[in-house]
CSV table of C-alpha atoms in Angstrom, one decimal:
chain,number,residue,atom,x,y,z
Z,3,MET,CA,-29.4,-18.6,-40.8
Z,4,GLU,CA,-29.9,-21.5,-43.0
Z,5,LYS,CA,-32.8,-23.3,-42.1
Z,6,TYR,CA,-32.1,-26.9,-43.1
Z,7,LYS,CA,-29.1,-29.0,-43.4
Z,8,ILE,CA,-27.6,-29.7,-46.7
Z,9,TYR,CA,-25.1,-32.5,-47.9
Z,10,GLN,CA,-23.0,-33.1,-50.9
Z,11,LEU,CA,-22.9,-36.7,-51.5
Z,12,THR,CA,-19.0,-36.9,-52.9
Z,13,THR,CA,-17.3,-40.1,-55.2
Z,14,GLU,CA,-15.9,-41.3,-52.5
Z,15,ASP,CA,-20.1,-41.2,-50.1
Z,16,LEU,CA,-21.1,-43.6,-54.1
Z,17,GLU,CA,-19.4,-45.6,-53.8
Z,18,PHE,CA,-20.3,-47.3,-50.4
Z,19,ILE,CA,-23.9,-46.4,-51.3
Z,20,TYR,CA,-23.3,-48.1,-54.5
Z,21,ARG,CA,-21.7,-51.4,-52.8
Z,22,ALA,CA,-24.2,-51.9,-49.7
Z,23,CYS,CA,-26.4,-52.2,-52.9
Z,24,HIS,CA,-25.8,-53.8,-55.1
Z,25,GLN,CA,-25.4,-57.0,-52.1
Z,26,LEU,CA,-28.9,-55.8,-50.8
Z,27,ILE,CA,-30.0,-55.9,-54.9
Z,28,GLU,CA,-28.7,-60.0,-54.6
Z,29,LYS,CA,-30.4,-60.5,-51.7
Z,30,HIS,CA,-33.2,-59.6,-52.2
Z,31,ASP,CA,-36.0,-58.5,-55.0
Z,32,SER,CA,-38.2,-56.0,-52.5
Z,33,VAL,CA,-38.1,-53.4,-49.9
Z,34,GLU,CA,-41.1,-54.7,-48.4
Z,35,THR,CA,-40.0,-57.1,-45.7
Z,36,ASP,CA,-39.3,-56.8,-42.5
Z,37,ILE,CA,-35.9,-58.7,-43.2
Z,38,PHE,CA,-35.2,-56.6,-46.3
Z,39,ALA,CA,-35.2,-53.7,-43.0
Z,40,ARG,CA,-33.5,-55.9,-41.0
Z,41,ASP,CA,-30.5,-56.1,-43.9
Z,42,CYS,CA,-31.2,-52.1,-44.9
Z,43,ALA,CA,-30.1,-50.6,-41.3
Z,44,VAL,CA,-26.9,-53.1,-41.3
Z,45,TYR,CA,-25.5,-52.7,-45.5
Z,46,ALA,CA,-26.0,-48.9,-43.4
Z,47,MET,CA,-23.7,-48.6,-41.7
Z,48,GLU,CA,-20.4,-50.1,-43.9
Z,49,LEU,CA,-21.0,-46.3,-45.7
Z,50,SER,CA,-18.9,-43.9,-45.9
Z,51,ARG,CA,-17.4,-42.4,-42.4
Z,52,ASN,CA,-18.5,-38.9,-43.6
Z,53,LEU,CA,-21.4,-39.8,-44.6
Z,54,ARG,CA,-22.4,-41.7,-41.0
Z,55,GLU,CA,-20.8,-38.8,-39.1
Z,56,ALA,CA,-23.0,-35.9,-40.8
Z,57,VAL,CA,-26.3,-38.0,-40.1
Z,58,LEU,CA,-24.7,-39.0,-36.6
Z,59,ASP,CA,-24.1,-34.8,-35.6
Z,60,PHE,CA,-27.5,-34.0,-37.1
Z,61,LYS,CA,-29.3,-36.9,-34.5
Z,62,ASN,CA,-27.3,-35.3,-31.4
Z,63,THR,CA,-26.4,-32.0,-31.4
Z,64,THR,CA,-28.5,-29.3,-30.2
Z,65,HIS,CA,-29.4,-27.5,-33.5
Z,66,SER,CA,-32.0,-26.1,-35.2
Z,67,TYR,CA,-32.7,-27.4,-39.0
Z,68,ALA,CA,-35.8,-28.6,-40.1
Z,69,ALA,CA,-34.1,-30.4,-41.9
Z,70,PHE,CA,-31.1,-32.8,-44.2
Z,71,LEU,CA,-30.8,-32.2,-47.2
Z,72,ILE,CA,-28.9,-34.9,-49.7
Z,73,HIS,CA,-27.4,-34.2,-53.5
Z,74,GLY,CA,-25.5,-34.9,-55.5
Z,75,LEU,CA,-27.2,-38.8,-55.7
Z,76,PRO,CA,-26.8,-39.2,-60.3
Z,77,PHE,CA,-29.9,-39.7,-61.1
Z,78,ASP,CA,-32.2,-40.8,-64.0
Z,79,ILE,CA,-35.8,-41.7,-64.6
Z,80,GLU,CA,-36.5,-40.4,-68.1
Z,81,ASN,CA,-37.3,-43.7,-69.5
Z,82,ILE,CA,-39.6,-44.5,-66.4
Z,83,GLN,CA,-43.7,-43.0,-66.1
Z,84,THR,CA,-44.6,-42.1,-62.8
Z,85,PRO,CA,-46.9,-43.6,-61.6
Z,86,SER,CA,-50.4,-42.3,-61.3
Z,87,THR,CA,-51.9,-44.8,-58.5
Z,88,TRP,CA,-50.4,-45.2,-54.5
Z,89,ASP,CA,-51.2,-48.4,-55.7
Z,90,CYS,CA,-47.8,-49.8,-57.4
Z,91,ASN,CA,-47.2,-53.7,-57.1
Z,92,TRP,CA,-44.7,-54.2,-54.0
Z,93,HIS,CA,-42.4,-56.5,-55.8
Z,94,HIS,CA,-39.6,-56.0,-58.8
Z,95,SER,CA,-40.6,-52.5,-59.3
Z,96,GLU,CA,-38.8,-50.1,-62.1
Z,97,THR,CA,-36.9,-47.5,-59.3
Z,98,PHE,CA,-35.7,-50.6,-58.0
Z,99,THR,CA,-31.9,-49.7,-57.4
Z,100,TYR,CA,-33.2,-46.4,-56.3
Z,101,GLU,CA,-35.6,-47.7,-53.2
Z,102,VAL,CA,-33.0,-49.1,-52.0
Z,103,ILE,CA,-30.3,-46.8,-51.9
Z,104,HIS,CA,-32.9,-44.7,-50.5
Z,105,SER,CA,-33.7,-47.2,-47.7
Z,106,LEU,CA,-30.4,-47.3,-47.1
Z,107,ILE,CA,-29.8,-44.2,-46.5
Z,108,SER,CA,-32.3,-43.3,-44.0
Z,109,CYS,CA,-31.5,-46.0,-42.3
Z,110,LEU,CA,-28.3,-44.2,-40.8
Z,111,PHE,CA,-30.7,-42.2,-38.7
Z,112,GLY,CA,-33.0,-45.4,-37.6
Z,113,GLU,CA,-35.8,-47.9,-38.6
Z,114,ILE,CA,-38.2,-49.0,-41.3
Z,115,PHE,CA,-41.5,-49.4,-40.2
Z,116,GLY,CA,-45.2,-49.0,-41.7
Z,117,TRP,CA,-48.4,-48.0,-40.3
Z,118,SER,CA,-50.8,-51.1,-40.3
Z,119,THR,CA,-54.2,-48.1,-41.1
Z,120,GLN,CA,-51.7,-46.7,-44.4
Z,121,GLU,CA,-50.9,-48.4,-47.1
Z,122,ASN,CA,-51.4,-51.6,-45.5
Z,123,GLY,CA,-47.8,-50.8,-43.2
Z,124,ARG,CA,-46.1,-49.8,-47.3
Z,125,PHE,CA,-42.8,-49.3,-45.7
Z,126,MET,CA,-42.2,-47.4,-49.3
Z,127,ARG,CA,-44.7,-44.5,-49.9
Z,128,TYR,CA,-45.6,-43.7,-53.3
Z,129,VAL,CA,-46.7,-39.6,-53.2
Z,130,VAL,CA,-48.0,-38.7,-56.4
Z,131,PRO,CA,-51.0,-36.7,-57.7
Z,132,ILE,CA,-54.1,-37.6,-58.5
Z,133,GLN,CA,-57.5,-36.1,-60.1
Z,134,GLY,CA,-59.6,-37.6,-57.3
Z,135,ASP,CA,-57.7,-36.5,-54.4
Z,136,ALA,CA,-56.9,-33.2,-55.8
Z,137,TYR,CA,-58.5,-31.6,-53.5
Z,138,GLU,CA,-57.9,-33.4,-50.6
Z,139,GLN,CA,-55.8,-33.5,-47.3
Z,140,LEU,CA,-53.6,-35.8,-49.3
Z,141,GLY,CA,-50.5,-36.2,-50.2
Z,142,SER,CA,-51.5,-36.9,-53.6
Z,143,SER,CA,-53.4,-33.6,-53.7
Z,144,SER,CA,-52.4,-30.5,-56.0
Z,145,SER,CA,-55.5,-27.6,-56.1
Z,146,VAL,CA,-55.3,-26.9,-52.2
Z,147,GLU,CA,-52.1,-26.3,-49.9
Z,148,LEU,CA,-51.2,-29.6,-48.1
Z,149,ASP,CA,-51.2,-28.0,-44.7
Z,150,TRP,CA,-48.3,-28.4,-42.5
Z,151,HIS,CA,-48.3,-30.7,-39.9
Z,152,THR,CA,-46.4,-33.5,-38.4
Z,153,GLU,CA,-47.2,-37.3,-39.1
Z,154,GLU,CA,-49.3,-39.2,-37.3
Z,155,ALA,CA,-48.7,-36.2,-34.6
Z,156,PHE,CA,-52.1,-37.4,-32.8
Z,157,HIS,CA,-49.7,-41.4,-32.2
Z,158,PRO,CA,-47.8,-41.6,-29.0
Z,159,THR,CA,-45.1,-42.8,-31.0
Z,160,PRO,CA,-44.7,-41.6,-34.2
Z,161,ALA,CA,-41.7,-41.8,-36.2
Z,162,ASP,CA,-38.7,-39.9,-35.9
Z,163,TYR,CA,-38.4,-38.5,-39.5
Z,164,VAL,CA,-39.3,-38.8,-42.1
Z,165,SER,CA,-37.7,-39.0,-45.3
Z,166,LEU,CA,-38.8,-37.5,-48.6
Z,167,MET,CA,-36.9,-39.0,-52.1
Z,168,CYS,CA,-37.6,-37.0,-55.5
Z,169,TYR,CA,-37.8,-38.8,-58.2
Z,170,ARG,CA,-40.1,-35.9,-60.4
Z,171,ASN,CA,-41.2,-32.4,-60.0
Z,172,SER,CA,-41.2,-30.6,-63.1
Z,173,GLU,CA,-43.6,-28.6,-61.3
Z,174,GLN,CA,-41.7,-27.0,-58.4
Z,175,ALA,CA,-43.8,-28.3,-55.8
Z,176,ALA,CA,-42.4,-25.8,-52.7
Z,177,THR,CA,-42.5,-27.7,-49.2
Z,178,SER,CA,-42.6,-26.3,-46.5
Z,179,LEU,CA,-41.2,-26.7,-42.9
Z,180,CYS,CA,-41.2,-24.8,-40.1
Z,181,HIS,CA,-38.7,-26.0,-36.6
Z,182,VAL,CA,-40.2,-26.0,-33.3
Z,183,ASP,CA,-37.6,-23.3,-32.2
Z,184,GLU,CA,-38.6,-20.8,-35.0
Z,185,ILE,CA,-41.8,-21.2,-33.5
Z,186,VAL,CA,-40.8,-21.3,-29.8
Z,187,ARG,CA,-39.3,-17.9,-29.4
Z,188,GLN,CA,-42.0,-15.6,-31.0
Z,189,LEU,CA,-44.4,-17.4,-28.3
Z,190,ASP,CA,-45.0,-15.9,-24.4
Z,191,GLU,CA,-44.7,-17.7,-20.8
Z,192,LYS,CA,-48.2,-18.0,-20.9
Z,193,ILE,CA,-49.0,-19.3,-24.2
Z,194,LEU,CA,-46.1,-22.4,-23.8
Z,195,ASP,CA,-47.3,-23.3,-20.8
Z,196,ILE,CA,-50.6,-24.1,-22.3
Z,197,LEU,CA,-49.0,-25.6,-25.0
Z,198,PHE,CA,-47.2,-27.5,-22.4
Z,199,SER,CA,-50.1,-29.3,-21.5
Z,200,ARG,CA,-52.7,-31.4,-22.1
Z,201,SER,CA,-55.3,-30.0,-23.4
Z,202,PHE,CA,-55.5,-30.4,-26.9
Z,203,CYS,CA,-56.1,-33.7,-29.0
Z,204,ILE,CA,-55.4,-34.7,-32.7
Z,205,ALA,CA,-57.8,-37.4,-34.9
Z,206,PRO,CA,-56.0,-38.8,-37.2
Z,207,ASP,CA,-56.1,-38.1,-41.1
Z,208,THR,CA,-57.9,-39.5,-43.4
Z,209,SER,CA,-54.8,-41.3,-45.2
Z,210,HIS,CA,-55.9,-43.6,-42.1
Z,211,HIS,CA,-59.3,-44.5,-43.2
Z,212,VAL,CA,-60.9,-48.0,-44.9
Z,213,LYS,CA,-61.9,-46.1,-48.2
Z,214,GLU,CA,-58.3,-44.6,-48.6
Z,215,ASN,CA,-56.5,-48.0,-48.7
Z,216,LYS,CA,-57.9,-49.9,-50.7
Z,217,SER,CA,-55.9,-52.1,-52.7
Z,218,ASN,CA,-56.0,-54.3,-55.9
Z,219,HIS,CA,-52.6,-55.7,-55.0
Z,220,TRP,CA,-54.2,-56.5,-51.7
Z,221,ASP,CA,-57.3,-57.2,-49.2
Z,222,ILE,CA,-58.1,-54.5,-46.8
Z,223,ASP,CA,-57.5,-56.6,-44.0
Z,224,ILE,CA,-60.7,-55.1,-41.7
Z,225,LYS,CA,-59.7,-56.9,-38.5
Z,226,LYS,CA,-56.5,-54.2,-39.0
Z,227,TYR,CA,-58.7,-51.3,-38.2
Z,228,CYS,CA,-61.5,-53.3,-35.1
Z,229,MET,CA,-59.2,-50.4,-33.0
Z,230,SER,CA,-58.8,-48.2,-35.6
Z,231,ALA,CA,-56.0,-45.0,-34.9
Z,232,GLU,CA,-59.4,-42.2,-35.1
Z,233,ALA,CA,-62.4,-44.6,-32.5
Z,234,LYS,CA,-58.2,-45.5,-30.4
Z,235,TYR,CA,-56.9,-41.4,-30.0
Z,236,ALA,CA,-58.9,-39.0,-32.1
Z,237,ASP,CA,-60.3,-38.2,-28.3
Z,238,THR,CA,-57.3,-38.0,-26.1
Z,239,PRO,CA,-55.6,-35.4,-24.7
Z,240,ILE,CA,-52.6,-34.5,-24.9
Z,241,SER,CA,-49.3,-31.6,-25.2
Z,242,VAL,CA,-49.2,-29.8,-28.8
Z,243,LEU,CA,-44.9,-29.2,-27.2
Z,244,TYR,CA,-43.7,-32.7,-25.0
Z,245,GLY,CA,-40.0,-33.5,-23.4
Z,246,ASN,CA,-37.2,-31.0,-22.8
Z,247,ARG,CA,-38.5,-27.3,-22.2
Z,248,GLU,CA,-35.2,-25.6,-23.9
Z,249,TRP,CA,-35.4,-27.8,-26.2
Z,250,PRO,CA,-39.0,-29.1,-27.0
Z,251,PHE,CA,-40.6,-31.8,-29.3
Z,252,MET,CA,-44.9,-31.1,-31.6
Z,253,ARG,CA,-46.4,-32.6,-32.6
Z,254,ALA,CA,-49.1,-30.2,-35.3
Z,255,ASP,CA,-51.0,-31.5,-37.4
Z,256,LEU,CA,-53.5,-27.8,-38.5
Z,257,PRO,CA,-56.8,-29.5,-40.0
Z,258,TYR,CA,-56.9,-32.0,-37.4
Z,259,MET,CA,-55.6,-30.9,-34.5
Z,260,ALA,CA,-58.2,-28.9,-31.6
Z,261,VAL,CA,-58.8,-27.7,-27.8
Z,262,PHE,CA,-59.8,-30.8,-25.8
Z,263,ASP,CA,-63.5,-30.1,-24.1
Z,264,GLY,CA,-64.1,-26.1,-24.6
Z,265,ASN,CA,-60.9,-25.2,-22.7
Z,266,GLU,CA,-60.4,-21.3,-24.1
Z,267,ASP,CA,-57.5,-20.4,-23.0
Z,268,ALA,CA,-56.3,-23.5,-24.4
Z,269,ALA,CA,-58.3,-21.6,-27.5
Z,270,MET,CA,-56.2,-18.3,-27.7
Z,271,ALA,CA,-53.1,-20.2,-27.3
Z,272,LEU,CA,-53.7,-22.4,-30.4
Z,273,GLU,CA,-54.5,-19.4,-32.1
Z,274,GLN,CA,-51.1,-17.8,-31.1
Z,275,PHE,CA,-49.0,-21.1,-32.1
Z,276,LYS,CA,-51.1,-21.7,-35.5
Z,277,LEU,CA,-50.3,-18.1,-36.8
Z,278,VAL,CA,-46.9,-18.0,-36.1
Z,279,VAL,CA,-46.3,-21.4,-37.9
Z,280,ASN,CA,-48.0,-19.9,-40.4
Z,281,GLN,CA,-45.5,-17.0,-41.2
Z,282,SER,CA,-42.5,-18.6,-40.3
Z,283,LEU,CA,-42.9,-21.7,-42.8
Z,284,ILE,CA,-40.2,-21.2,-45.1
Z,285,ASP,CA,-40.1,-23.3,-48.6
Z,286,VAL,CA,-38.2,-26.6,-50.1
Z,287,CYS,CA,-38.3,-27.5,-53.8
Z,288,LEU,CA,-36.5,-30.4,-54.3
Z,289,THR,CA,-35.5,-31.6,-57.4
Z,290,GLU,CA,-34.8,-34.9,-58.7
Z,291,GLY,CA,-32.6,-37.4,-57.0
Z,292,GLN,CA,-32.6,-35.3,-53.4
Z,293,ILE,CA,-33.1,-37.5,-50.5
Z,294,MET,CA,-34.9,-35.4,-47.8
Z,295,LEU,CA,-35.0,-36.5,-44.1
Z,296,ILE,CA,-37.4,-34.3,-42.1
Z,297,ASP,CA,-37.4,-34.0,-38.2
Z,298,ASN,CA,-40.3,-35.5,-37.3
Z,299,ARG,CA,-40.4,-34.9,-33.8
Z,300,ARG,CA,-38.7,-31.3,-34.3
Z,301,ALA,CA,-40.5,-29.9,-37.5
Z,302,VAL,CA,-43.6,-29.5,-39.3
Z,303,HIS,CA,-44.3,-30.2,-42.9
Z,304,GLY,CA,-46.5,-29.4,-45.7
Z,305,ARG,CA,-47.0,-28.9,-49.6
Z,306,ARG,CA,-47.8,-25.5,-51.4
Z,307,GLN,CA,-50.6,-26.1,-53.8
Z,308,PHE,CA,-49.8,-26.4,-57.4
Z,309,SER,CA,-51.1,-27.3,-61.3
Z,310,ALA,CA,-50.0,-30.9,-60.6
Z,311,LYS,CA,-49.7,-32.8,-64.8
Z,312,TYR,CA,-51.6,-36.3,-65.3
Z,313,ASP,CA,-49.0,-36.6,-68.4
Z,314,ASN,CA,-47.1,-39.8,-66.7
Z,315,TYR,CA,-44.1,-37.9,-66.3
Z,316,GLY,CA,-45.8,-36.0,-63.7
Z,317,ARG,CA,-44.8,-35.0,-59.3
Z,318,TRP,CA,-43.3,-37.8,-57.9
Z,319,LEU,CA,-41.7,-39.1,-54.4
Z,320,LYS,CA,-41.2,-41.2,-52.5
Z,321,ARG,CA,-41.4,-41.8,-48.9
Z,322,ILE,CA,-40.7,-44.0,-45.1
Z,323,ASN,CA,-41.0,-43.7,-41.9
Z,324,ILE,CA,-37.9,-44.1,-40.3
Z,325,ILE,CA,-38.4,-44.7,-35.5
Z,326,ARG,CA,-34.6,-43.7,-34.3
Z,327,ASP,CA,-35.1,-47.0,-31.2
Z,328,LEU,CA,-37.5,-49.9,-33.2
Z,329,ARG,CA,-38.1,-51.0,-29.5
Z,330,ALA,CA,-40.5,-47.5,-28.8
Z,331,LEU,CA,-42.9,-49.4,-31.5
Z,332,ALA,CA,-42.5,-52.8,-29.4
Z,333,SER,CA,-45.9,-52.6,-27.0
Z,334,GLU,CA,-47.5,-51.4,-30.6
Z,335,PHE,CA,-47.0,-54.1,-32.9
Z,336,ASN,CA,-49.6,-54.8,-34.9
Z,337,GLN,CA,-49.8,-58.6,-33.9
Z,338,LEU,CA,-51.5,-59.6,-36.8
Z,339,CYS,CA,-48.6,-58.6,-39.0
Z,340,ASP,CA,-45.3,-60.8,-39.4
Z,341,ARG,CA,-43.5,-57.6,-40.1
Z,342,ARG,CA,-42.9,-54.2,-38.6
Z,343,ILE,CA,-46.1,-52.8,-38.1
Z,344,VAL,CA,-47.9,-50.2,-35.4
C-alpha cells in the first residue's frame, strides 16, 4: 500500500498554475506580506479542477497517506546558487516565480502563516545545510539524523500541513515519514489509553530560541520573546495522541518529548511509541521541482543523515506552514505584528 499520495501535474494543471502565478507576480515582489498570503489563497481557487479535487479528497477523506507529493513541474535553477544561510532577503528573490507557485499550491491546503519566534515570522523558510549546524537538531544539520517530529508539537495549534519544495538534492538526502495509523495498529489498548492521556510534555525545539534567529535583514524584537515558546509551553501536560480514537491526531518530537511528573506507566508507553515509530519510518528522496505536503497532524517526519555539499550547489528546500482555518490561530496572533504571525 502506498504510504503517500502521488499527483502528476498535467499540461492543463500547469496552464492554470502559470496564469495565476503571472497575475500574482504583477502585484507583488515578495511572498512575505499578509496581502500576498491573502491574494494567494484567492488565486489558488482558480487552479485546475482536477488538482483542486485531488487536494480536497486528500484533506477531507479518511486515509493513511502521510503526505501529498506533487511532481511534473518544469524546473530550472542551474544559474542560481544554493544560499549559504536561511537569512536571505525577503524581497526580489531570484526564485520568486517558484516561491509563488509553491505558495499557490500550498494554499489549496489552507492558509499561510508564520511563527514570531522562528525567523521573525517568515512565511517562506529556507532549508539549507550550514556547516556550523551540522550536528544540531535543526533543518540546517546534515552530519546527524534530524529526528522525527511533528512541527511545533509543543503548541496547542500547530500547522496542519508542512509544505516542502525541493530546489536541489544531489546528495539524495531522504525525508523520513510515518503515519499515525501505522503506529496505532501496532500498539495495544493499554498503551493507547496512556498515549491519549495528558501524561507527557514537549519542549519547543531550538529553532524557536533567540540565538537561532539572528538576522542581517532585521533586528530581533526581544518583546516577541518576553513570553517565549519555552516559557509558555515547556511544562504543559499534553497527550501524544488526541482527537477521534478511530482517526487520531498526533504530536511528537523525539528529542524534546518526555513524561510529565515522572509517570512510570507513561514512560513505558512512550518507549513503546518511539520503538514503533523507529521501525515504521519510510524514506522519500525529493527531487528538483517536487512539492510535498506533509500531514502535520497525522504524520511525523524527519531527515536522514547525509554528506552535505558546501559548494553553492548543495541541498536546498523551502518550507511553508499551512493551517486549514486561520481562525484557529486568531487568539494566538502576535499583537506586536501586522502579519499573520503566531
